[in-house]
Short mmCIF file of C-alpha atoms and ligand atoms in Angstrom, two decimals:
data_model
loop_
_atom_site.label_atom_id
_atom_site.label_comp_id
_atom_site.label_asym_id
_atom_site.label_seq_id
_atom_site.Cartn_x
_atom_site.Cartn_y
_atom_site.Cartn_z
CA MET A 1450 -111.30 101.01 9.29
CA LEU A 1451 -115.07 101.11 9.40
CA LEU A 1452 -117.44 102.86 11.69
CA LEU A 1453 -120.87 101.63 12.52
CA CYS A 1454 -124.00 103.63 13.00
CA PHE A 1455 -125.86 101.94 15.79
CA GLY A 1456 -129.19 103.64 15.23
CA ALA A 1457 -132.05 102.26 17.26
CA CYS A 1458 -129.96 99.77 19.20
CA ALA A 1459 -127.75 102.26 20.97
CA GLN A 1460 -129.67 102.28 24.25
CA THR A 1461 -129.03 98.69 25.22
CA GLU A 1462 -125.44 98.18 24.17
CA SER A 1463 -122.38 97.61 26.31
CA SER A 1464 -118.89 97.62 24.88
CA ARG A 1465 -115.39 96.51 25.78
CA ALA A 1466 -112.13 97.21 24.03
CA GLU A 1467 -108.66 95.75 24.44
CA PHE A 1468 -105.43 96.15 22.53
CA ALA A 1469 -104.56 92.94 20.68
CA LEU A 1470 -103.35 91.86 17.24
CA GLY A 1471 -101.53 95.20 16.97
CA THR A 1472 -104.80 97.14 17.03
CA VAL A 1473 -107.80 98.09 19.13
CA CYS A 1474 -110.26 95.21 19.33
CA SER A 1475 -113.72 96.18 20.44
CA VAL A 1476 -116.71 94.01 21.16
CA THR A 1477 -120.27 95.21 21.68
CA LEU A 1478 -122.81 92.79 23.08
CA PHE A 1479 -126.37 94.07 22.87
CA ASP A 1480 -129.16 93.44 25.39
CA GLN A 1481 -127.06 91.24 27.65
CA SER A 1482 -123.74 92.39 28.97
CA ARG A 1483 -122.36 89.07 29.99
CA ASP A 1484 -118.96 89.28 31.65
CA ARG A 1485 -118.22 85.69 30.82
CA VAL A 1486 -118.91 86.15 27.10
CA TYR A 1487 -116.61 89.17 26.97
CA ARG A 1488 -113.93 87.25 28.86
CA ASP A 1489 -114.18 84.23 26.57
CA ILE A 1490 -113.99 86.40 23.45
CA PHE A 1491 -110.93 88.38 24.54
CA SER A 1492 -109.09 85.35 25.85
CA ARG A 1493 -109.69 83.62 22.50
CA ILE A 1494 -108.34 86.68 20.64
CA HIS A 1495 -105.23 86.75 22.84
CA GLU A 1496 -104.78 83.01 22.37
CA ILE A 1497 -104.83 83.45 18.59
CA GLU A 1498 -102.36 86.34 18.82
CA ASN A 1499 -100.02 84.23 20.96
CA LEU A 1500 -100.07 81.49 18.33
CA MET A 1501 -99.82 83.62 15.18
CA SER A 1502 -97.90 86.82 15.95
CA VAL A 1503 -94.48 87.27 14.35
CA ASN A 1504 -93.70 89.66 17.19
CA ILE A 1505 -93.97 86.92 19.82
CA PRO A 1506 -90.87 84.70 19.60
CA ALA A 1507 -92.60 81.64 21.09
CA SER A 1508 -95.59 81.77 18.72
CA ASP A 1509 -96.10 78.88 16.31
CA VAL A 1510 -95.58 81.23 13.35
CA SER A 1511 -92.26 82.50 14.80
CA ARG A 1512 -91.17 78.89 15.33
CA ILE A 1513 -92.03 78.05 11.70
CA ASN A 1514 -90.03 81.08 10.52
CA ALA A 1515 -87.03 80.22 12.72
CA ALA A 1516 -86.97 76.71 11.20
CA ALA A 1517 -87.19 77.93 7.57
CA GLY A 1518 -84.92 75.82 5.37
CA ILE A 1519 -84.19 73.53 8.31
CA GLU A 1520 -87.16 71.43 9.37
CA PRO A 1521 -90.98 71.20 9.52
CA VAL A 1522 -92.67 72.48 12.67
CA GLN A 1523 -95.74 70.92 14.23
CA VAL A 1524 -98.37 73.54 14.96
CA HIS A 1525 -101.64 74.08 16.79
CA ASP A 1526 -104.80 73.27 14.79
CA ASP A 1527 -105.76 76.98 14.65
CA VAL A 1528 -102.44 77.83 13.02
CA TYR A 1529 -102.61 74.94 10.57
CA LYS A 1530 -106.14 75.93 9.55
CA VAL A 1531 -105.22 79.58 8.91
CA ILE A 1532 -102.05 78.75 6.96
CA GLU A 1533 -103.94 76.16 4.89
CA ARG A 1534 -106.58 78.77 4.04
CA ALA A 1535 -103.90 81.39 3.32
CA VAL A 1536 -102.27 79.02 0.83
CA TYR A 1537 -105.71 78.35 -0.70
CA PHE A 1538 -106.15 82.10 -1.33
CA ALA A 1539 -102.58 82.37 -2.61
CA ARG A 1540 -103.40 79.75 -5.24
CA LEU A 1541 -106.81 81.29 -6.00
CA SER A 1542 -105.31 84.76 -6.50
CA GLY A 1543 -102.34 83.57 -8.55
CA GLY A 1544 -99.98 84.64 -5.75
CA ALA A 1545 -101.36 88.18 -5.26
CA PHE A 1546 -102.21 87.13 -1.71
CA ASP A 1547 -99.09 85.47 -0.34
CA PRO A 1548 -98.64 84.53 3.34
CA SER A 1549 -94.88 84.28 2.77
CA VAL A 1550 -94.55 88.10 2.44
CA GLY A 1551 -92.73 88.16 5.81
CA PRO A 1552 -89.32 89.23 4.41
CA LEU A 1553 -90.96 92.15 2.53
CA VAL A 1554 -92.87 93.25 5.62
CA SER A 1555 -89.61 93.25 7.63
CA LEU A 1556 -87.57 94.99 4.91
CA TRP A 1557 -89.98 97.94 4.62
CA GLY A 1558 -90.84 98.09 8.33
CA ILE A 1559 -94.15 99.87 7.67
CA GLY A 1560 -96.03 100.18 10.95
CA THR A 1561 -92.78 100.07 12.96
CA ASP A 1562 -90.89 103.10 14.32
CA THR A 1563 -88.29 102.74 11.56
CA PRO A 1564 -89.98 102.33 8.17
CA ARG A 1565 -87.73 102.93 5.16
CA LEU A 1566 -87.64 102.84 1.39
CA PRO A 1567 -85.36 99.90 0.53
CA SER A 1568 -83.01 99.89 -2.47
CA GLN A 1569 -83.96 97.95 -5.60
CA LYS A 1570 -81.02 95.64 -4.89
CA GLU A 1571 -82.40 94.78 -1.44
CA ILE A 1572 -85.82 94.08 -2.94
CA ASP A 1573 -84.37 91.94 -5.73
CA GLU A 1574 -82.45 89.91 -3.19
CA ILE A 1575 -85.49 88.94 -1.14
CA LEU A 1576 -88.13 88.55 -3.88
CA PRO A 1577 -87.20 84.87 -4.55
CA LEU A 1578 -88.07 84.17 -0.89
CA ILE A 1579 -91.66 85.34 -1.37
CA ASN A 1580 -93.31 82.23 -2.78
CA TRP A 1581 -96.31 80.47 -1.28
CA GLN A 1582 -95.45 77.37 -3.33
CA ASP A 1583 -92.48 76.87 -1.01
CA VAL A 1584 -94.82 76.60 1.99
CA GLU A 1585 -95.16 72.87 2.60
CA LEU A 1586 -98.11 71.60 4.63
CA ASP A 1587 -98.35 68.07 6.00
CA PRO A 1588 -101.93 67.28 7.06
CA HIS A 1589 -100.89 64.04 8.83
CA THR A 1590 -98.40 65.60 11.20
CA ARG A 1591 -100.10 69.06 11.15
CA SER A 1592 -96.71 70.54 10.38
CA VAL A 1593 -95.53 73.45 8.26
CA PHE A 1594 -92.19 73.72 6.48
CA LEU A 1595 -90.74 76.73 4.67
CA ARG A 1596 -88.43 75.25 2.07
CA ARG A 1597 -85.89 78.08 1.83
CA THR A 1598 -83.69 79.68 4.46
CA GLY A 1599 -84.75 83.29 4.99
CA MET A 1600 -88.42 82.65 4.20
CA ALA A 1601 -90.99 83.95 6.72
CA LEU A 1602 -94.75 83.76 7.07
CA ASP A 1603 -96.79 86.85 7.98
CA LEU A 1604 -100.49 86.26 8.63
CA GLY A 1605 -101.32 89.98 9.02
CA GLY A 1606 -103.59 89.81 5.95
CA ILE A 1607 -105.80 86.94 7.21
CA ALA A 1608 -105.48 86.19 10.94
CA LYS A 1609 -107.60 89.09 12.21
CA GLY A 1610 -110.42 87.65 10.14
CA TYR A 1611 -109.97 84.24 11.75
CA ALA A 1612 -109.98 85.81 15.21
CA ALA A 1613 -113.18 87.69 14.33
CA ASP A 1614 -114.87 84.45 13.19
CA GLU A 1615 -113.83 82.74 16.40
CA ALA A 1616 -115.24 85.63 18.45
CA ALA A 1617 -118.49 85.40 16.47
CA ALA A 1618 -118.67 81.65 17.16
CA ILE A 1619 -118.55 82.41 20.90
CA VAL A 1620 -121.46 84.84 20.49
CA LYS A 1621 -123.43 82.28 18.49
CA ASN A 1622 -123.00 79.68 21.25
CA SER A 1623 -124.08 82.11 23.97
CA ASN A 1624 -127.46 83.63 24.71
CA VAL A 1625 -126.41 87.03 23.40
CA LYS A 1626 -128.78 87.86 20.56
CA ARG A 1627 -126.81 90.52 18.72
CA ALA A 1628 -123.24 91.70 18.73
CA ILE A 1629 -120.63 93.68 16.84
CA ILE A 1630 -117.03 92.55 16.82
CA ASP A 1631 -114.53 95.05 15.45
CA LEU A 1632 -110.92 93.91 15.29
CA GLY A 1633 -109.19 96.97 13.86
CA GLY A 1634 -111.58 97.25 10.94
CA ASN A 1635 -112.39 93.55 10.55
CA ILE A 1636 -116.04 93.78 11.51
CA VAL A 1637 -118.43 90.92 12.19
CA ILE A 1638 -122.11 91.57 12.85
CA CYS A 1639 -124.08 88.86 14.63
CA GLY A 1640 -127.88 88.80 14.78
CA GLU A 1641 -130.67 91.09 13.62
CA LYS A 1642 -131.26 94.58 14.91
CA LYS A 1643 -134.12 94.80 17.37
CA ASP A 1644 -136.32 96.72 14.94
CA LYS A 1645 -135.27 94.36 12.08
CA SER A 1646 -133.87 97.24 10.05
CA PRO A 1647 -130.48 96.64 8.39
CA TRP A 1648 -127.23 97.45 10.17
CA ARG A 1649 -125.38 100.35 8.64
CA ALA A 1650 -121.64 100.00 8.20
CA GLY A 1651 -119.70 103.14 7.32
CA ILE A 1652 -116.85 102.86 4.84
CA GLN A 1653 -113.98 105.11 5.79
CA ASN A 1654 -112.96 107.92 3.52
CA PRO A 1655 -109.62 106.48 2.46
CA GLY A 1656 -107.86 109.82 2.26
CA TYR A 1657 -105.00 109.77 4.69
CA ASN A 1658 -107.01 111.41 7.47
CA ARG A 1659 -108.67 108.99 9.80
CA GLY A 1660 -112.27 109.23 10.88
CA ASP A 1661 -114.62 110.38 8.11
CA ILE A 1662 -116.86 108.02 6.25
CA MET A 1663 -117.62 108.29 2.53
CA GLY A 1664 -120.45 105.80 2.20
CA ILE A 1665 -122.70 103.36 3.99
CA VAL A 1666 -123.35 99.70 3.33
CA ASN A 1667 -126.56 98.12 4.59
CA ILE A 1668 -125.98 94.75 6.18
CA THR A 1669 -128.57 92.13 7.10
CA ALA A 1670 -127.29 89.53 9.56
CA GLU A 1671 -128.96 86.70 11.43
CA HIS A 1672 -128.04 85.05 14.70
CA SER A 1673 -127.20 81.80 12.95
CA ARG A 1674 -125.38 83.52 10.10
CA ALA A 1675 -123.14 86.45 10.88
CA GLN A 1676 -122.04 88.98 8.27
CA THR A 1677 -118.62 90.48 7.97
CA VAL A 1678 -117.29 93.71 6.48
CA VAL A 1679 -113.54 93.90 5.94
CA THR A 1680 -111.53 96.71 4.37
CA SER A 1681 -107.98 96.78 3.06
CA GLY A 1682 -106.87 100.35 2.51
CA VAL A 1683 -103.84 102.51 1.90
CA TYR A 1684 -104.63 104.62 4.96
CA GLU A 1685 -104.26 101.85 7.58
CA ARG A 1686 -100.47 101.93 7.74
CA PHE A 1687 -98.14 104.02 5.65
CA PHE A 1688 -95.11 106.30 5.74
CA GLU A 1689 -93.81 109.12 3.59
CA GLU A 1690 -90.33 109.50 2.12
CA ASN A 1691 -88.88 111.43 -0.86
CA GLY A 1692 -92.33 112.88 -1.56
CA GLY A 1693 -93.82 109.40 -1.98
CA ARG A 1694 -96.38 107.58 0.18
CA PHE A 1695 -95.84 103.91 0.86
CA HIS A 1696 -98.53 101.69 2.39
CA HIS A 1697 -98.45 98.18 3.83
CA ILE A 1698 -100.14 95.99 1.21
CA PHE A 1699 -97.41 94.64 -1.04
CA SER A 1700 -97.32 93.28 -4.51
CA PRO A 1701 -95.42 90.01 -4.00
CA PHE A 1702 -94.35 90.29 -7.65
CA GLN A 1703 -92.74 93.73 -7.51
CA GLY A 1704 -91.84 93.98 -3.84
CA TYR A 1705 -93.45 97.45 -3.60
CA PRO A 1706 -96.76 98.58 -2.13
CA ALA A 1707 -99.46 97.61 -4.65
CA ASP A 1708 -100.14 100.61 -6.87
CA ASN A 1709 -103.06 100.24 -9.25
CA GLY A 1710 -105.35 103.20 -8.71
CA LEU A 1711 -107.21 101.75 -5.71
CA LEU A 1712 -107.45 103.41 -2.30
CA SER A 1713 -109.47 100.72 -0.60
CA VAL A 1714 -111.35 97.49 -1.13
CA THR A 1715 -114.16 96.44 1.20
CA VAL A 1716 -115.41 92.86 1.12
CA ILE A 1717 -118.78 91.84 2.54
CA SER A 1718 -119.36 88.15 3.18
CA HIS A 1719 -120.25 85.50 5.79
CA ASN A 1720 -116.76 84.43 6.74
CA SER A 1721 -114.33 87.01 8.08
CA MET A 1722 -111.15 85.00 7.44
CA ASP A 1723 -112.13 84.62 3.78
CA ALA A 1724 -113.14 88.28 3.51
CA ASP A 1725 -109.84 89.37 5.10
CA ALA A 1726 -107.77 87.35 2.63
CA LEU A 1727 -109.99 88.42 -0.27
CA SER A 1728 -109.79 92.13 0.53
CA THR A 1729 -105.98 91.96 0.58
CA ALA A 1730 -105.86 89.78 -2.55
CA VAL A 1731 -108.24 92.02 -4.48
CA PHE A 1732 -106.35 95.13 -3.43
CA VAL A 1733 -103.17 93.65 -4.92
CA LEU A 1734 -104.89 92.31 -8.05
CA GLY A 1735 -106.52 95.63 -8.92
CA TYR A 1736 -110.05 96.30 -10.11
CA GLU A 1737 -110.55 94.04 -13.11
CA LYS A 1738 -108.92 90.87 -11.86
CA GLY A 1739 -110.14 91.60 -8.34
CA MET A 1740 -113.74 92.02 -9.50
CA ALA A 1741 -113.48 88.69 -11.38
CA LEU A 1742 -112.20 86.99 -8.22
CA ILE A 1743 -115.04 88.39 -6.08
CA GLU A 1744 -117.71 87.51 -8.64
CA ALA A 1745 -116.46 83.92 -8.76
CA PHE A 1746 -116.46 83.65 -4.96
CA PRO A 1747 -119.86 82.53 -3.58
CA GLY A 1748 -121.49 84.98 -1.17
CA ALA A 1749 -118.87 87.74 -1.49
CA GLU A 1750 -119.59 91.35 -2.47
CA ALA A 1751 -117.21 94.29 -2.70
CA VAL A 1752 -116.89 98.07 -2.77
CA PHE A 1753 -113.88 99.53 -4.60
CA VAL A 1754 -112.73 103.10 -3.91
CA PHE A 1755 -110.32 104.62 -6.43
CA GLU A 1756 -107.71 107.38 -6.29
CA ASP A 1757 -109.74 109.42 -8.80
CA LYS A 1758 -112.60 109.43 -6.22
CA THR A 1759 -114.80 107.05 -8.19
CA VAL A 1760 -116.49 104.14 -6.43
CA ARG A 1761 -117.60 100.85 -7.98
CA THR A 1762 -119.45 97.97 -6.36
CA THR A 1763 -120.55 94.44 -7.16
CA ASN A 1764 -124.26 94.04 -7.98
CA GLY A 1765 -125.40 92.66 -4.61
CA VAL A 1766 -124.20 95.54 -2.38
CA LYS A 1767 -126.64 97.98 -0.84
CA PHE A 1768 -124.35 100.99 -0.88
CA ALA A 1769 -125.06 104.72 -0.57
CA LEU A 1770 -122.55 107.54 -0.89
CA THR A 1771 -122.49 110.04 1.98
CA ASP A 1772 -119.64 112.23 0.71
CA ASN A 1773 -120.23 114.07 -2.55
CA MET A 1774 -116.48 114.36 -3.23
CA PHE A 1775 -116.86 110.78 -4.48
CA ARG A 1776 -118.76 109.57 -7.53
CA LEU A 1777 -120.54 106.22 -7.79
CA VAL A 1778 -120.00 104.61 -11.19
CA GLN A 1779 -122.47 101.93 -12.25
CA GLU A 1780 -121.36 99.67 -15.07
P1 LIG B 3066 -104.85 93.77 5.36
O1 LIG B 3066 -105.00 94.25 3.96
O2 LIG B 3066 -105.80 92.74 5.78
O3 LIG B 3066 -103.42 93.11 5.45
C1 LIG B 3066 -102.23 93.78 5.20
C2 LIG B 3066 -101.18 93.06 5.98
O4 LIG B 3066 -101.02 91.75 5.42
C3 LIG B 3066 -99.84 93.74 5.93
O5 LIG B 3066 -99.66 94.59 7.04
C4 LIG B 3066 -98.91 92.54 5.95
O6 LIG B 3066 -98.80 92.08 7.27
C5 LIG B 3066 -99.66 91.50 5.16
N1 LIG B 3066 -99.52 91.60 3.70
C6 LIG B 3066 -99.03 92.63 2.94
N2 LIG B 3066 -99.07 92.32 1.63
C7 LIG B 3066 -99.62 91.07 1.55
C8 LIG B 3066 -99.91 90.20 0.46
N3 LIG B 3066 -99.67 90.54 -0.81
N4 LIG B 3066 -100.46 88.99 0.74
C9 LIG B 3066 -100.69 88.62 2.01
N5 LIG B 3066 -100.44 89.39 3.09
C10 LIG B 3066 -99.90 90.61 2.85
N6 LIG B 3066 -99.16 95.08 14.46
C11 LIG B 3066 -98.29 95.71 15.26
O7 LIG B 3066 -98.00 96.87 15.03
N7 LIG B 3066 -97.75 95.09 16.32
C12 LIG B 3066 -98.03 93.81 16.61
O8 LIG B 3066 -97.51 93.27 17.60
C13 LIG B 3066 -98.92 93.09 15.76
N8 LIG B 3066 -99.25 91.81 16.00
C14 LIG B 3066 -100.12 91.17 15.19
C15 LIG B 3066 -100.42 89.82 15.46
C16 LIG B 3066 -101.31 89.13 14.65
C17 LIG B 3066 -101.60 87.69 14.93
C18 LIG B 3066 -101.94 89.82 13.57
C19 LIG B 3066 -102.94 89.10 12.69
C20 LIG B 3066 -101.65 91.14 13.32
C21 LIG B 3066 -100.73 91.82 14.11
N9 LIG B 3066 -100.42 93.16 13.86
C22 LIG B 3066 -99.50 93.79 14.67
C23 LIG B 3066 -101.03 93.92 12.75
C24 LIG B 3066 -100.42 93.51 11.41
O9 LIG B 3066 -99.09 93.78 11.43
C25 LIG B 3066 -101.07 94.18 10.19
O10 LIG B 3066 -100.76 95.54 10.18
C26 LIG B 3066 -102.53 94.09 10.17
O11 LIG B 3066 -102.91 92.75 10.35
C27 LIG B 3066 -103.01 94.63 8.83
O12 LIG B 3066 -104.36 94.50 8.74
P2 LIG B 3066 -105.21 95.38 7.78
O13 LIG B 3066 -106.60 95.00 8.05
O14 LIG B 3066 -104.81 96.80 7.91
O15 LIG B 3066 -104.74 95.02 6.31
MG1 LIG B 3067 -106.84 91.30 4.73
#
């Protein structure tokens, strides 16, 4: 989760927040508080949730999951687009990002009232179901087929980003000059600040206590080209059992929460869906492979925070530490 320092713009903002996508979604439109723009943005977010939530039985994603191993399901264009992009990032990350993690998400139940540490046997039984290569897309019929019974999609690692992009598109097509869209930590910044200074996005201290920031990234956005800041971190959702802490970003290879010395990965880019998938992918890949993925991805930058309290960034990030418990390492 990221916090923003509004600085000079604070006087003319108006904000609205609603609960959607399993989190608090807040939108701040500066200078103009247009009811219609707020309404359009939130109805678009709810529309996307209704299509893509695994917790809504009539959603397209739930229908795909219910038909796993049985038949392809025709879906809305939004759903097709997000699944197609999710599969693209699955291929790009060698399966570290995998939209078919649904059975793992259900088995662990992290974020529900009844999370639990599954047995190795239970994990071994479902691992063969986690395979993006068994997600079949048919561009002619716009249908999606999960080849094996028991498979399930979960778009929790990418769909908030899509919703944030769609909200930003509504801002771009309105007469609102600047806006901040924050969908549970998926932040999109539209437009320049009034005084033309950069926006300042705070990166949360990824200790398990919510609220504090440990550094600030300067962001320059334009009205025609929004910027997004997306973090995947261990602190978002986790539970504790047997003295261990278990978070919600899984290695699809091991079936356990990814454990490679990282506490959080923040991706800065133009497209929030891509940044969302990348932050999750890079978190699973770990620093070296993750850094290589980001460097090969046009327009993406990243900040990596490690368990040993070191911080590393790509070359293009304007990052400053604010908490001296951390140490910035330049390589
Ligand atoms: P990210 O790092 O972006 O993503 C982590 C999430 O991605 C995990 O929670 C899991 O869902 C998935 N994931 C885990 N490992 C991988 C992997 N290796 N590859 C790909 N994906 C992976 N939460 C609720 O509590 N109740 C709800 O009703 C609810 N509805 C939602 C509906 C939609 C459409 C969406 C997009 C999210 C919803 N959520 C809901 C939240 C969701 O369950 C995730 O917790 C949230 O999206 C995680 O976002 P993040 O930014 O913390 O982490
Ligand atoms: Mg993500």
